[in-house]
PDB file of C-alpha atoms in Angstrom:
ATOM      1  CA  MET T  70      -1.469 -12.569  -3.093  1.00 60.00           C
ATOM      2  CA  ALA T  71       0.679 -10.738  -5.365  1.00 61.00           C
ATOM      3  CA  GLY T  72       1.455 -14.139  -6.981  1.00 66.00           C
ATOM      4  CA  LEU T  73      -2.181 -14.373  -7.705  1.00 64.00           C
ATOM      5  CA  ARG T  74      -2.636 -10.967  -8.996  1.00 62.00           C
ATOM      6  CA  HIS T  75       0.242 -10.551 -11.355  1.00 62.00           C
ATOM      7  CA  ASN T  76       1.882 -13.777 -12.336  1.00 66.00           C
ATOM      8  CA  TRP T  77       1.246 -15.195 -15.638  1.00 68.00           C
ATOM      9  CA  GLU T  78       2.211 -18.886 -15.656  1.00 73.00           C
ATOM     10  CA  ALA T  79       2.224 -22.044 -18.539  1.00 79.00           C
ATOM     11  CA  PHE T  80       2.998 -25.320 -18.833  1.00 84.00           C
ATOM     12  CA  ALA T  81       3.082 -27.606 -21.559  1.00 88.00           C
ATOM     13  CA  ASP T  82       3.256 -31.688 -21.742  1.00 91.00           C
ATOM     14  CA  CYS T  83       5.111 -32.781 -24.736  1.00 91.00           C
ATOM     15  CA  ARG T  84       6.231 -36.147 -26.018  1.00 93.00           C
ATOM     16  CA  LEU T  85       9.898 -36.173 -27.169  1.00 94.00           C
ATOM     17  CA  THR T  86      12.108 -38.534 -28.913  1.00 96.00           C
ATOM     18  CA  LYS T  87      15.320 -39.826 -27.055  1.00 95.00           C
ATOM     19  CA  ALA T  88      17.175 -37.553 -29.016  1.00 96.00           C
ATOM     20  CA  GLN T  89      14.943 -34.561 -28.639  1.00 96.00           C
ATOM     21  CA  VAL T  90      15.542 -35.298 -24.863  1.00 95.00           C
ATOM     22  CA  ASP T  91      19.315 -35.579 -25.175  1.00 96.00           C
ATOM     23  CA  ARG T  92      18.882 -31.876 -26.964  1.00 96.00           C
ATOM     24  CA  VAL T  93      16.834 -30.559 -24.270  1.00 94.00           C
ATOM     25  CA  ARG T  94      19.120 -31.881 -21.493  1.00 95.00           C
ATOM     26  CA  SER T  95      22.373 -30.212 -23.473  1.00 96.00           C
ATOM     27  CA  ASP T  96      20.506 -26.785 -24.031  1.00 96.00           C
ATOM     28  CA  TRP T  97      19.840 -26.789 -20.556  1.00 95.00           C
ATOM     29  CA  GLN T  98      23.175 -27.423 -19.259  1.00 96.00           C
ATOM     30  CA  ALA T  99      24.527 -24.691 -21.711  1.00 96.00           C
ATOM     31  CA  TRP T 100      22.071 -22.299 -20.250  1.00 95.00           C
ATOM     32  CA  LEU T 101      23.297 -23.088 -16.335  1.00 95.00           C
ATOM     33  CA  THR T 102      26.791 -22.743 -17.376  1.00 95.00           C
ATOM     34  CA  MET T 103      26.174 -19.699 -19.370  1.00 95.00           C
ATOM     35  CA  HIS T 104      24.674 -18.238 -16.328  1.00 95.00           C
ATOM     36  CA  ALA T 105      26.614 -19.561 -13.484  1.00 93.00           C
ATOM     37  CA  SER T 106      27.793 -16.356 -11.857  1.00 91.00           C
ATOM     38  CA  ARG T 107      24.006 -15.211 -11.666  1.00 90.00           C
ATOM     39  CA  LEU T 108      22.854 -18.263 -10.055  1.00 93.00           C
ATOM     40  CA  HIS T 109      22.708 -18.576  -6.402  1.00 92.00           C
ATOM     41  CA  PRO T 110      21.385 -21.178  -3.879  1.00 91.00           C
ATOM     42  CA  VAL T 111      18.418 -19.908  -1.887  1.00 88.00           C
ATOM     43  CA  ASP T 112      19.874 -19.683   1.484  1.00 92.00           C
ATOM     44  CA  SER T 113      23.055 -17.757   0.038  1.00 92.00           C
ATOM     45  CA  PRO T 114      23.784 -14.242   1.314  1.00 92.00           C
ATOM     46  CA  GLU T 115      23.275 -12.701  -2.101  1.00 90.00           C
ATOM     47  CA  ALA T 116      19.649 -14.267  -2.219  1.00 90.00           C
ATOM     48  CA  LEU T 117      18.879 -13.482   1.161  1.00 90.00           C
ATOM     49  CA  GLU T 118      20.011  -9.825   0.603  1.00 89.00           C
ATOM     50  CA  ARG T 119      17.728  -9.823  -2.589  1.00 86.00           C
ATOM     51  CA  ALA T 120      14.693 -11.105  -0.687  1.00 84.00           C
ATOM     52  CA  GLU T 121      15.049  -8.782   2.029  1.00 84.00           C
ATOM     53  CA  SER T 122      14.633  -6.175  -0.343  1.00 82.00           C
ATOM     54  CA  ASN T 123      11.629  -7.550  -2.184  1.00 76.00           C
ATOM     55  CA  LEU T 124      10.316  -7.344   1.418  1.00 71.00           C
ATOM     56  CA  ARG T 125      10.843  -3.818   2.294  1.00 70.00           C
ATOM     57  CA  GLN T 126       9.311  -3.109  -1.328  1.00 65.00           C
ATOM     58  CA  TRP T 127       6.257  -5.082  -0.631  1.00 59.00           C
ATOM     59  CA  SER T 128       5.771  -3.302   3.082  1.00 58.00           C
ATOM     60  CA  ARG T 129       5.231   0.219   1.036  1.00 57.00           C
ATOM     61  CA  ARG T 130       2.427  -1.227  -1.317  1.00 55.00           C
ATOM     62  CA  LYS T 131      -0.878   0.358  -1.372  1.00 50.00           C
ATOM     63  CA  LYS T 132      -2.842   0.216   1.635  1.00 50.00           C
ATOM     64  CA  PRO T 133      -6.161  -1.615   1.730  1.00 50.00           C
ATOM     65  CA  ILE T 134      -9.138   0.658   0.135  1.00 49.00           C
ATOM     66  CA  LEU T 135     -11.336  -0.373   3.254  1.00 49.00           C
ATOM     67  CA  LYS T 136     -10.207   1.018   6.457  1.00 48.00           C
ATOM     68  CA  LEU T 137     -11.463   0.543   9.820  1.00 46.00           C
ATOM     69  CA  GLU T 138     -11.173   3.192  12.016  1.00 45.00           C
ATOM     70  CA  SER T 139     -10.378   3.135  15.950  1.00 41.00           C
ATOM     71  CA  SER T 140     -14.212   3.047  16.553  1.00 40.00           C
ATOM     72  CA  PRO T 141     -15.714   0.175  15.478  1.00 39.00           C
ATOM     73  CA  THR T 142     -18.874   1.954  14.201  1.00 40.00           C
ATOM     74  CA  VAL T 143     -17.092   4.207  12.154  1.00 38.00           C
ATOM     75  CA  VAL T 144     -16.400   2.125   8.727  1.00 45.00           C
ATOM     76  CA  SER T 145     -15.372   3.293   5.471  1.00 49.00           C
ATOM     77  CA  GLY T 146     -15.766   1.124   2.393  1.00 70.00           C
ATOM     78  CA  GLU T 147     -18.200   0.299  -0.586  1.00 83.00           C
ATOM     79  CA  VAL T 148     -20.442  -2.719  -0.517  1.00 91.00           C
ATOM     80  CA  LEU T 149     -22.393  -4.066  -3.805  1.00 93.00           C
ATOM     81  CA  ILE T 150     -25.576  -5.666  -3.165  1.00 94.00           C
ATOM     82  CA  ALA T 151     -26.731  -7.818  -6.184  1.00 92.00           C
ATOM     83  CA  GLU T 152     -29.443  -9.919  -6.775  1.00 92.00           C
ATOM     84  CA  ILE T 153     -28.254 -13.143  -8.579  1.00 89.00           C
ATOM     85  CA  PRO T 154     -30.392 -14.184 -11.864  1.00 86.00           C
ATOM     86  CA  ARG T 155     -30.878 -18.037 -12.469  1.00 82.00           C
ATOM     87  CA  SER T 156     -28.206 -19.474 -14.699  1.00 74.00           C
ATOM     88  CA  THR T 157     -29.269 -22.833 -15.900  1.00 66.00           C
ATOM     89  CA  GLY T 158     -26.748 -25.276 -16.310  1.00 61.00           C
ATOM     90  CA  ARG T 159     -23.863 -22.605 -15.133  1.00 66.00           C
ATOM     91  CA  GLU T 160     -25.165 -22.416 -11.408  1.00 64.00           C
ATOM     92  CA  SER T 161     -21.416 -21.266 -10.304  1.00 79.00           C
ATOM     93  CA  GLN T 162     -21.595 -18.241 -12.903  1.00 82.00           C
ATOM     94  CA  VAL T 163     -22.763 -15.210 -11.416  1.00 87.00           C
ATOM     95  CA  ASN T 164     -24.041 -12.343 -13.973  1.00 85.00           C
ATOM     96  CA  PHE T 165     -23.880  -8.618 -13.205  1.00 85.00           C
ATOM     97  CA  HIS T 166     -25.098  -5.487 -14.725  1.00 83.00           C
ATOM     98  CA  LYS T 167     -22.475  -3.959 -16.962  1.00 82.00           C
ATOM     99  CA  GLU T 168     -22.290  -0.928 -14.825  1.00 82.00           C
ATOM    100  CA  ALA T 169     -21.567  -3.016 -11.659  1.00 80.00           C
ATOM    101  CA  TYR T 170     -19.120  -4.925 -13.590  1.00 81.00           C
ATOM    102  CA  SER T 171     -16.953  -2.113 -14.841  1.00 82.00           C
ATOM    103  CA  GLU T 172     -17.223   0.534 -12.059  1.00 84.00           C
ATOM    104  CA  TYR T 173     -17.271  -1.677  -8.885  1.00 88.00           C
ATOM    105  CA  PHE T 174     -15.190  -4.369 -10.093  1.00 87.00           C
ATOM    106  CA  GLY T 175     -13.028  -2.283 -12.290  1.00 82.00           C
ATOM    107  CA  VAL T 176     -13.228  -4.694 -15.437  1.00 82.00           C
ATOM    108  CA  GLN T 177     -13.092  -2.599 -18.742  1.00 76.00           C
ATOM    109  CA  GLU T 178     -15.169  -3.761 -21.666  1.00 71.00           C
ATOM    110  CA  GLY T 179     -13.155  -5.644 -24.190  1.00 69.00           C
ATOM    111  CA  ALA T 180     -10.372  -6.383 -21.574  1.00 70.00           C
ATOM    112  CA  GLN T 181      -9.765  -9.145 -19.396  1.00 73.00           C
ATOM    113  CA  ALA T 182      -8.573  -8.744 -15.800  1.00 76.00           C
ATOM    114  CA  ARG T 183      -8.212 -11.124 -12.974  1.00 82.00           C
ATOM    115  CA  VAL T 184     -10.117 -10.642  -9.611  1.00 87.00           C
ATOM    116  CA  LEU T 185      -9.729 -11.973  -6.295  1.00 88.00           C
ATOM    117  CA  PHE T 186     -12.907 -13.355  -4.396  1.00 91.00           C
ATOM    118  CA  ARG T 187     -12.853 -14.679  -0.878  1.00 91.00           C
ATOM    119  CA  PRO T 188     -16.149 -16.195   0.667  1.00 92.00           C
ATOM    120  CA  VAL T 189     -17.091 -15.441   4.200  1.00 91.00           C
ATOM    121  CA  HIS T 190     -19.087 -18.575   5.548  1.00 89.00           C
ATOM    122  CA  SER T 191     -22.407 -18.266   7.841  1.00 85.00           C
ATOM    123  CA  ASP T 192     -20.314 -18.946  10.807  1.00 83.00           C
ATOM    124  CA  GLY T 193     -17.777 -16.237   9.911  1.00 81.00           C
ATOM    125  CA  ALA T 194     -15.074 -18.490   8.572  1.00 86.00           C
ATOM    126  CA  LEU T 195     -13.188 -17.610   5.431  1.00 88.00           C
ATOM    127  CA  GLY T 196     -13.226 -19.755   2.550  1.00 89.00           C
ATOM    128  CA  ASP T 197     -10.267 -20.344  -0.120  1.00 88.00           C
ATOM    129  CA  VAL T 198      -9.168 -17.246  -1.876  1.00 88.00           C
ATOM    130  CA  GLU T 199     -10.486 -17.508  -5.692  1.00 90.00           C
ATOM    131  CA  SER T 200      -8.486 -15.822  -8.592  1.00 87.00           C
ATOM    132  CA  ARG T 201     -11.265 -15.453 -11.243  1.00 87.00           C
ATOM    133  CA  PRO T 202     -10.810 -14.214 -14.787  1.00 82.00           C
ATOM    134  CA  SER T 203     -13.504 -11.663 -16.146  1.00 75.00           C
ATOM    135  CA  VAL T 204     -16.168 -13.461 -18.322  1.00 68.00           C
ATOM    136  CA  ALA T 205     -17.819 -10.988 -20.973  1.00 62.00           C
ATOM    137  CA  ARG T 206     -20.146 -12.996 -23.505  1.00 61.00           C
ATOM    138  CA  LYS T 207     -21.552 -12.309 -26.723  1.00 56.00           C
ATOM    139  CA  SER T 208     -25.232 -12.803 -24.949  1.00 52.00           C
ATOM    140  CA  ARG T 209     -24.085  -9.472 -22.862  1.00 63.00           C
ATOM    141  CA  ASN T 210     -23.533 -11.403 -19.632  1.00 68.00           C
ATOM    142  CA  TRP T 211     -21.297  -9.804 -17.548  1.00 81.00           C
ATOM    143  CA  SER T 212     -20.266 -12.841 -15.046  1.00 84.00           C
ATOM    144  CA  PHE T 213     -17.508 -14.627 -12.492  1.00 87.00           C
ATOM    145  CA  GLU T 214     -17.498 -18.102 -11.647  1.00 87.00           C
ATOM    146  CA  LEU T 215     -17.943 -18.329  -7.726  1.00 90.00           C
ATOM    147  CA  GLU T 216     -17.162 -21.299  -5.588  1.00 89.00           C
ATOM    148  CA  ALA T 217     -20.219 -20.602  -3.050  1.00 88.00           C
ATOM    149  CA  ALA T 218     -22.614 -20.462  -6.071  1.00 86.00           C
ATOM    150  CA  ALA T 219     -21.502 -23.636  -7.215  1.00 84.00           C
ATOM    151  CA  GLY T 220     -24.316 -26.283  -6.468  1.00 74.00           C
ATOM    152  CA  LEU T 221     -27.000 -23.306  -5.644  1.00 77.00           C
ATOM    153  CA  VAL T 222     -30.818 -24.567  -5.769  1.00 81.00           C
ATOM    154  CA  TYR T 223     -32.487 -21.374  -7.195  1.00 84.00           C
ATOM    155  CA  PRO T 224     -35.498 -20.863  -4.883  1.00 85.00           C
ATOM    156  CA  SER T 225     -38.793 -20.683  -5.919  1.00 83.00           C
ATOM    157  CA  ASP T 226     -39.958 -17.660  -3.732  1.00 83.00           C
ATOM    158  CA  GLY T 227     -37.203 -14.711  -4.102  1.00 84.00           C
ATOM    159  CA  ARG T 228     -33.902 -14.509  -5.389  1.00 89.00           C
ATOM    160  CA  PRO T 229     -30.514 -15.227  -4.009  1.00 92.00           C
ATOM    161  CA  ILE T 230     -28.427 -12.224  -3.201  1.00 93.00           C
ATOM    162  CA  GLY T 231     -24.818 -11.740  -3.310  1.00 94.00           C
ATOM    163  CA  LEU T 232     -23.026  -9.198  -1.176  1.00 95.00           C
ATOM    164  CA  TYR T 233     -19.442  -7.900  -2.166  1.00 94.00           C
ATOM    165  CA  VAL T 234     -17.175  -6.254  -0.016  1.00 91.00           C
ATOM    166  CA  ARG T 235     -14.142  -4.305  -1.730  1.00 86.00           C
ATOM    167  CA  ALA T 236     -11.137  -5.092   1.040  1.00 82.00           C
ATOM    168  CA  GLU T 237      -8.458  -3.957  -1.657  1.00 77.00           C
ATOM    169  CA  ASP T 238      -7.832  -3.127  -5.235  1.00 75.00           C
ATOM    170  CA  GLN T 239      -9.765  -5.781  -7.162  1.00 79.00           C
ATOM    171  CA  ALA T 240     -10.115  -7.996  -4.035  1.00 85.00           C
ATOM    172  CA  TYR T 241     -13.336  -8.775  -2.453  1.00 90.00           C
ATOM    173  CA  LEU T 242     -14.978 -10.425   0.258  1.00 90.00           C
ATOM    174  CA  TYR T 243     -18.470 -12.079  -0.584  1.00 93.00           C
ATOM    175  CA  CYS T 244     -21.315 -13.818   0.541  1.00 93.00           C
ATOM    176  CA  ILE T 245     -24.593 -15.390  -1.012  1.00 93.00           C
ATOM    177  CA  LEU T 246     -27.731 -15.110   0.885  1.00 93.00           C
ATOM    178  CA  ASN T 247     -30.775 -17.307   0.152  1.00 91.00           C
ATOM    179  CA  PRO T 248     -34.728 -16.703   1.510  1.00 91.00           C
ATOM    180  CA  GLY T 249     -34.625 -17.870   4.705  1.00 90.00           C
ATOM    181  CA  ASP T 250     -30.943 -17.285   5.561  1.00 91.00           C
ATOM    182  CA  ASP T 251     -29.984 -15.544   8.659  1.00 90.00           C
ATOM    183  CA  GLY T 252     -29.977 -11.711   7.356  1.00 92.00           C
ATOM    184  CA  PHE T 253     -31.751 -12.159   4.132  1.00 93.00           C
ATOM    185  CA  ALA T 254     -34.794 -10.435   5.009  1.00 93.00           C
ATOM    186  CA  SER T 255     -32.933  -7.601   6.190  1.00 94.00           C
ATOM    187  CA  THR T 256     -30.916  -7.124   3.265  1.00 93.00           C
ATOM    188  CA  VAL T 257     -33.898  -7.259   1.159  1.00 92.00           C
ATOM    189  CA  SER T 258     -35.271  -4.286   3.107  1.00 92.00           C
ATOM    190  CA  VAL T 259     -32.126  -2.684   2.367  1.00 91.00           C
ATOM    191  CA  LEU T 260     -32.898  -3.261  -1.383  1.00 91.00           C
ATOM    192  CA  ASP T 261     -36.554  -2.288  -0.996  1.00 90.00           C
ATOM    193  CA  ALA T 262     -35.598   0.876   0.174  1.00 90.00           C
ATOM    194  CA  GLU T 263     -34.220   1.858  -2.971  1.00 84.00           C
ATOM    195  CA  ASN T 264     -36.447  -0.041  -5.534  1.00 80.00           C
ATOM    196  CA  PRO T 265     -39.475  -1.736  -3.707  1.00 76.00           C
ATOM    197  CA  MET T 266     -40.575  -3.430  -7.297  1.00 69.00           C
ATOM    198  CA  PRO T 267     -37.965  -5.972  -8.532  1.00 64.00           C
ATOM    199  CA  GLY T 268     -39.821  -6.884 -11.671  1.00 69.00           C
ATOM    200  CA  ARG T 269     -37.697  -8.793 -14.364  1.00 76.00           C
ATOM    201  CA  MET T 270     -34.578  -6.936 -13.885  1.00 82.00           C
ATOM    202  CA  MET T 271     -32.262  -8.147 -11.069  1.00 87.00           C
ATOM    203  CA  ARG T 272     -31.882  -5.071  -8.467  1.00 90.00           C
ATOM    204  CA  ASN T 273     -28.367  -3.964  -7.479  1.00 88.00           C
ATOM    205  CA  LEU T 274     -27.242  -1.311  -5.140  1.00 91.00           C
ATOM    206  CA  ARG T 275     -24.029   0.065  -3.744  1.00 91.00           C
ATOM    207  CA  VAL T 276     -23.968   1.336  -0.229  1.00 91.00           C
ATOM    208  CA  SER T 277     -21.326   1.683   2.660  1.00 88.00           C
ATOM    209  CA  LEU T 278     -20.520  -1.240   4.703  1.00 86.00           C
ATOM    210  CA  GLN T 279     -21.924   1.030   7.704  1.00 86.00           C
ATOM    211  CA  GLU T 280     -25.345   0.626   5.756  1.00 89.00           C
ATOM    212  CA  LEU T 281     -25.535  -3.141   5.980  1.00 90.00           C
ATOM    213  CA  PRO T 282     -27.672  -5.015   8.748  1.00 90.00           C
ATOM    214  CA  HIS T 283     -25.831  -5.576  11.674  1.00 89.00           C
ATOM    215  CA  LYS T 284     -25.336  -9.185  11.290  1.00 88.00           C
ATOM    216  CA  VAL T 285     -24.295  -9.104   7.954  1.00 90.00           C
ATOM    217  CA  ARG T 286     -21.794  -6.218   8.424  1.00 89.00           C
ATOM    218  CA  GLN T 287     -20.285  -8.004  11.585  1.00 88.00           C
ATOM    219  CA  ARG T 288     -19.830 -11.279   9.137  1.00 88.00           C
ATOM    220  CA  PHE T 289     -17.717  -9.395   7.029  1.00 88.00           C
ATOM    221  CA  LEU T 290     -16.075  -7.162   9.610  1.00 85.00           C
ATOM    222  CA  ASN T 291     -14.689 -10.361  11.855  1.00 83.00           C
ATOM    223  CA  ALA T 292     -13.183 -11.591   8.639  1.00 82.00           C
ATOM    224  CA  LEU T 293     -11.998  -8.650   6.885  1.00 77.00           C
ATOM    225  CA  PRO T 294      -8.545  -8.177   9.142  1.00 71.00           C
ATOM    226  CA  ASP T 295      -7.377 -11.645   7.586  1.00 68.00           C
ATOM    227  CA  ALA T 296      -8.857 -11.577   4.124  1.00 73.00           C
ATOM    228  CA  PHE T 297      -6.178 -10.782   1.827  1.00 72.00           C
ATOM    229  CA  VAL T 298      -3.040 -10.825   4.020  1.00 62.00           C
ATOM    230  CA  ASP T 299       0.544 -11.980   2.486  1.00 55.00           C
ATOM    231  CA  GLU T 300       1.974 -13.961   5.287  1.00 47.00           C
ATOM    232  CA  VAL T 301       5.793 -13.579   5.896  1.00 42.00           C
ATOM    233  CA  VAL T 302       7.305 -16.438   7.910  1.00 42.00           C
ATOM    234  CA  VAL T 303      10.882 -15.746   9.657  1.00 39.00           C
ATOM    235  CA  GLU T 304      12.506 -18.391  10.803  1.00 38.00           C
TER     236      GLU T 304
END
């Protein structure tokens, strides 16, 4: 997960003449020769010692924001419930209010951030981790591209609802509910209790995980332990 959050990578596909290829090869060999004393095979004692040091440092990383106490009925953590507006031609784009975008997802206006999302399917299975850049357009749309929204057929009656559970700093589990889906009606009731008149504006509400309807809450709870875990394989 740290690689998805903090790495910046780039590549280029270049056409070179034979003379240019020879120059690249020569420069590369000169670099290897210059740094030979600092380069080690991955299974060398020096490399293994450094890897062990990295693991010790990683084990001291900041703990997840969401805490599950010993009692399954005691849950702390904030959830964003947000109606999804129609987005013609960009169905995978999910727009948010500016307040939710900056205060909940932690993206400051004028700056770009990379946020991790992972969908939780209706059967409780986890989808792939999505590393998404923030997108703020001149149209004042604040959005993320989300895989679960791709191909979403906007309902003629009612609005889809996205639920986003903060698992770690800028890492979120989410699901999208459509009218008729299990848990949709009970989630709308949570929104109605705060704002019963939707009007043209999309409603959004931040609640605790405990305040979600039981089936929706359990869907997230079942997925949380494996949501954003760095796996270390020791042979």
